mmCIF file with all atom_site columns, C-alpha atoms in Angstrom:
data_model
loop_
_atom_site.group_PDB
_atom_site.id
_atom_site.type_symbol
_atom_site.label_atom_id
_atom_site.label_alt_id
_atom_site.label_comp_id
_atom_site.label_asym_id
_atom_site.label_entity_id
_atom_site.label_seq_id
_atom_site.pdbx_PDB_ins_code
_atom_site.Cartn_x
_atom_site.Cartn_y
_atom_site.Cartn_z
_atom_site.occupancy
_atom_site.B_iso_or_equiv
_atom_site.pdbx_formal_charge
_atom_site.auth_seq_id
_atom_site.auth_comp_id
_atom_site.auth_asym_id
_atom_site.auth_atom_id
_atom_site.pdbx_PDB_model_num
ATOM 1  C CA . UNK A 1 1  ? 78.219  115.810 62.794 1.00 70.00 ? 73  UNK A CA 1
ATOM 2  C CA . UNK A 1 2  ? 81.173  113.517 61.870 1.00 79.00 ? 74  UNK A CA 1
ATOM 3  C CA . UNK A 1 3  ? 84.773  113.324 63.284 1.00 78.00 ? 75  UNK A CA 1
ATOM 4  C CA . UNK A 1 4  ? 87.259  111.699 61.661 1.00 79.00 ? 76  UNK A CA 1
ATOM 5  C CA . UNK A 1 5  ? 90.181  110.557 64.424 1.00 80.00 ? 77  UNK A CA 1
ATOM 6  C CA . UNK A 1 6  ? 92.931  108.520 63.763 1.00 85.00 ? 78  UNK A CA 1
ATOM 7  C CA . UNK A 1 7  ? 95.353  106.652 65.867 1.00 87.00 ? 79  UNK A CA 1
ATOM 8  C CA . UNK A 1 8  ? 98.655  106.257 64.891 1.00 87.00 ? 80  UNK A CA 1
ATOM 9  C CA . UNK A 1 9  ? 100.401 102.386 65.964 1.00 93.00 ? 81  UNK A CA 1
ATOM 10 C CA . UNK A 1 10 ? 103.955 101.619 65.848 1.00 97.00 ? 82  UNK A CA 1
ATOM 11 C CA . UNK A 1 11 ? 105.402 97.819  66.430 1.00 97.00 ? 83  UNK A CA 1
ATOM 12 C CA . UNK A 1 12 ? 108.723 96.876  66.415 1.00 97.00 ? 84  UNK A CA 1
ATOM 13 C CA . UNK A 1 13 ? 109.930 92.958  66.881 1.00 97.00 ? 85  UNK A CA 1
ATOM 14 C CA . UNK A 1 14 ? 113.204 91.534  68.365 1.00 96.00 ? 86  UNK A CA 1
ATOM 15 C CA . UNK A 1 15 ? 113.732 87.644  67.693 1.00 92.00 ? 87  UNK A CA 1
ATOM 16 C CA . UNK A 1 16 ? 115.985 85.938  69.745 1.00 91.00 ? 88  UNK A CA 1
ATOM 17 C CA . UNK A 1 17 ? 116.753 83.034  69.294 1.00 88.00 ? 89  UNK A CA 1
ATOM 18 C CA . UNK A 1 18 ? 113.420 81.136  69.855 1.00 90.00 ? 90  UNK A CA 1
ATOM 19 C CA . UNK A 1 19 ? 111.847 84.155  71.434 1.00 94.00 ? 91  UNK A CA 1
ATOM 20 C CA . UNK A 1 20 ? 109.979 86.915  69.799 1.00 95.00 ? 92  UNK A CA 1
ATOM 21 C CA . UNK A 1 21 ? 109.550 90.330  71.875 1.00 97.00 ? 93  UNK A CA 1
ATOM 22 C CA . UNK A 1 22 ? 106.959 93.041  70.648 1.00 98.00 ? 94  UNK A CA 1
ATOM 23 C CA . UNK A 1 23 ? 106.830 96.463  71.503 1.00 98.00 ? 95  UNK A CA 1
ATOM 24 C CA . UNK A 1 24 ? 103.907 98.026  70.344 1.00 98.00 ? 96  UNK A CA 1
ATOM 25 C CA . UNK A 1 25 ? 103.096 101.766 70.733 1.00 98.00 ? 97  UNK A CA 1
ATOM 26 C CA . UNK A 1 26 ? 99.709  103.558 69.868 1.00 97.00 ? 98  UNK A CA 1
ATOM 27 C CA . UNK A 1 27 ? 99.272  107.867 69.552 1.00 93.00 ? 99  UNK A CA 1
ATOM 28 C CA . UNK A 1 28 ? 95.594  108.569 70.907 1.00 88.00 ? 100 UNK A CA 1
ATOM 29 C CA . UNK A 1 29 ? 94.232  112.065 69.675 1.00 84.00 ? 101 UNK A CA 1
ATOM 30 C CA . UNK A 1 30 ? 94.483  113.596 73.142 1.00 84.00 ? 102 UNK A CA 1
ATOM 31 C CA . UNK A 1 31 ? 98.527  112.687 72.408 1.00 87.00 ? 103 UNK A CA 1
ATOM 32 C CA . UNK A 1 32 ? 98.220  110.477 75.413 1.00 89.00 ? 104 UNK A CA 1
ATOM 33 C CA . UNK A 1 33 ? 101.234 106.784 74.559 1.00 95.00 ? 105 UNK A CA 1
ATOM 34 C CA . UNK A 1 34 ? 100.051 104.208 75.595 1.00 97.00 ? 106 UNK A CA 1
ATOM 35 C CA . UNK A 1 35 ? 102.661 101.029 75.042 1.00 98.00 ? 107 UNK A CA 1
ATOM 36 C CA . UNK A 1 36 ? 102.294 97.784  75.102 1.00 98.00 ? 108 UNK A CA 1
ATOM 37 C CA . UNK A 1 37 ? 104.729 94.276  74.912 1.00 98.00 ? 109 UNK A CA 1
ATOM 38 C CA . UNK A 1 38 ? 104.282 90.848  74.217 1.00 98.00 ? 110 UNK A CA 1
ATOM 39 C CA . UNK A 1 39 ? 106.193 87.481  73.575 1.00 97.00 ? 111 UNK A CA 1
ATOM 40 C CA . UNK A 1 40 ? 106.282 84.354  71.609 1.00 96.00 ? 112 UNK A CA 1
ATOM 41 C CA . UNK A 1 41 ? 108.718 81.597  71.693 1.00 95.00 ? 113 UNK A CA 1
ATOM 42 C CA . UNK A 1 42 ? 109.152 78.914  69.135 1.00 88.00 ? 114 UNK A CA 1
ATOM 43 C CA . UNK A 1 43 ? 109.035 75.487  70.169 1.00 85.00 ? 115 UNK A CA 1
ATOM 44 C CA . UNK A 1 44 ? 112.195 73.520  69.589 1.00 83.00 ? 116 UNK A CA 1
ATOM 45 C CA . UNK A 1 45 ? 110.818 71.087  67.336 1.00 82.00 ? 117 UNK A CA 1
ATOM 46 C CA . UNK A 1 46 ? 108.393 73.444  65.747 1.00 82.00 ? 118 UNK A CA 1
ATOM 47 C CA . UNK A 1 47 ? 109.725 74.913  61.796 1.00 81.00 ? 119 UNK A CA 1
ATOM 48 C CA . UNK A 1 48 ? 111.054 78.527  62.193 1.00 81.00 ? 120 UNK A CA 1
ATOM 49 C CA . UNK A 1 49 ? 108.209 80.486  61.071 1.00 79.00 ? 121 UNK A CA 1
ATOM 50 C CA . UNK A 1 50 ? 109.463 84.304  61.774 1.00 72.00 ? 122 UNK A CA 1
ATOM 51 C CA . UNK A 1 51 ? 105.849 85.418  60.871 1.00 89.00 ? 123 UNK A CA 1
ATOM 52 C CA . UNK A 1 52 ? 104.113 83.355  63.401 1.00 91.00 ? 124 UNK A CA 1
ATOM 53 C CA . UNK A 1 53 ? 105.986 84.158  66.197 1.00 92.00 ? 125 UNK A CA 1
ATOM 54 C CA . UNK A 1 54 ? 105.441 87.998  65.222 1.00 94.00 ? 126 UNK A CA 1
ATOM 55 C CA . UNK A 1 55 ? 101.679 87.465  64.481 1.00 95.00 ? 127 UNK A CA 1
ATOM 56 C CA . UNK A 1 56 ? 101.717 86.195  68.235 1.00 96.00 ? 128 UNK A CA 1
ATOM 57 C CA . UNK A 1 57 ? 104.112 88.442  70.105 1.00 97.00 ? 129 UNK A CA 1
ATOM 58 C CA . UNK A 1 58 ? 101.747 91.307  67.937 1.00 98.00 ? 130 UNK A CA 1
ATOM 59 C CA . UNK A 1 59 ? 98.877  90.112  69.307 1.00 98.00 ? 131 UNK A CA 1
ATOM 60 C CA . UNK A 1 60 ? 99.685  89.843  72.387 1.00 98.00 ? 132 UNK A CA 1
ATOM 61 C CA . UNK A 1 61 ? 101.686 93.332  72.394 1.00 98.00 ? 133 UNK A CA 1
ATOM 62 C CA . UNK A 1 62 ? 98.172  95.015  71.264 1.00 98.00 ? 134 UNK A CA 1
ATOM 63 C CA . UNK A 1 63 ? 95.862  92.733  73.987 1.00 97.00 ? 135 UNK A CA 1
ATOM 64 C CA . UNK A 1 64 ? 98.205  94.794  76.633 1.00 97.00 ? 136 UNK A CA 1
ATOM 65 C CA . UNK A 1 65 ? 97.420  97.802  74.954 1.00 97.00 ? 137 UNK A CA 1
ATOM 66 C CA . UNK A 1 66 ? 93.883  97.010  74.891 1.00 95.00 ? 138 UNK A CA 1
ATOM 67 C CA . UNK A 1 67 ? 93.763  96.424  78.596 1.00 94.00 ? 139 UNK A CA 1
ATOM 68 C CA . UNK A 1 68 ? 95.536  99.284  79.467 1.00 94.00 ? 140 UNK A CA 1
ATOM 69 C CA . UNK A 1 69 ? 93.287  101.679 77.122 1.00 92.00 ? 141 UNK A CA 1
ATOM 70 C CA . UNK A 1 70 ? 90.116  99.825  78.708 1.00 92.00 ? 142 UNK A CA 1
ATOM 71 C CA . UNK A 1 71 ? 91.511  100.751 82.407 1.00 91.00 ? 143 UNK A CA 1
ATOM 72 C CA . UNK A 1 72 ? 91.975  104.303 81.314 1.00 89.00 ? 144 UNK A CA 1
ATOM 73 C CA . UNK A 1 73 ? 88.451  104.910 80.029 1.00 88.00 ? 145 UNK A CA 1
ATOM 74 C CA . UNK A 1 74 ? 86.600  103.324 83.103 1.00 91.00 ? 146 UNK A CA 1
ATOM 75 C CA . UNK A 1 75 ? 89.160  106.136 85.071 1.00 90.00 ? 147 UNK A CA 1
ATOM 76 C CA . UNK A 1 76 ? 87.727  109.228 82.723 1.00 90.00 ? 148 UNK A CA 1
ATOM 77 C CA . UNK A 1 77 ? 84.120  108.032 83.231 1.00 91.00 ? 149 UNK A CA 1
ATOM 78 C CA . UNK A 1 78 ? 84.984  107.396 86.887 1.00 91.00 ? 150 UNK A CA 1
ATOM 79 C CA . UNK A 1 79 ? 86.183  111.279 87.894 1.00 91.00 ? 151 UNK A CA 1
ATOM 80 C CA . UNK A 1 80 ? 83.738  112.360 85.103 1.00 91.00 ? 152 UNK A CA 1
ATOM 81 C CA . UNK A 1 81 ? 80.750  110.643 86.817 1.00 87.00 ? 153 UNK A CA 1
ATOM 82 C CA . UNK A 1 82 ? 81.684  110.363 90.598 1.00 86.00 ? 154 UNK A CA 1
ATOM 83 C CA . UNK A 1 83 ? 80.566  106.841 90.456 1.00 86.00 ? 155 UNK A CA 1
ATOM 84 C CA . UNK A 1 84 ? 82.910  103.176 89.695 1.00 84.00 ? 156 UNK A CA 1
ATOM 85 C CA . UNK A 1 85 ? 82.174  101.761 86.556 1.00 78.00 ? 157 UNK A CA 1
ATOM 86 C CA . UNK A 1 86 ? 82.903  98.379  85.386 1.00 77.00 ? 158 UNK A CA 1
ATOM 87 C CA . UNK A 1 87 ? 84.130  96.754  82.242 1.00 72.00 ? 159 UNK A CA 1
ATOM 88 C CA . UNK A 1 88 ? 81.526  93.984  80.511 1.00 69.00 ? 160 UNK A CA 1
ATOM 89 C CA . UNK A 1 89 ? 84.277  91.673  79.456 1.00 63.00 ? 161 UNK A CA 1
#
């Protein structure tokens, strides 16, 4: 049997200045938000490059998420199994 589940990922960016904020948001099936943020900042000298610094602050924004969505797994298979489990990376 195959199930087809999607999640749904909004990101919005902010640049200030030298500074790029990312807010990232991602819709699991079980409707559970999970959000995550992340920065970039330009240096001085460096060309302005809006892409870049979003590429960055993006990445960064979704590592969060990633972390976060790691952390919340180990906890279902924790109370599922009654035992600590522990992430390979």
């Amino acid at each position: 049997m195959h199930t087809l589940v999607g999640w749904h990922i909004e990101m919005e960016f902010r640049e200030e200045g030298e500074r790029t904020r990312a807010a990232a948001l991602v819709r699991l099936a079980d409707g559970t938000e999970v959000r995550g943020h992340g920065n970039a900042q330009r240096h001085p000298s460096d060309a302005e490059q809006l892409r870049v610094g979003e590429e960055i602050a993006g990445a960064r924004a979704l590592m969060d998420i990633a972390s976060q969505m790691l952390q919340k797994a180990h906890t279902e298979i924790d109370q599922a199994s009654g035992r600590t489990s522990h992430t390979l990376i």
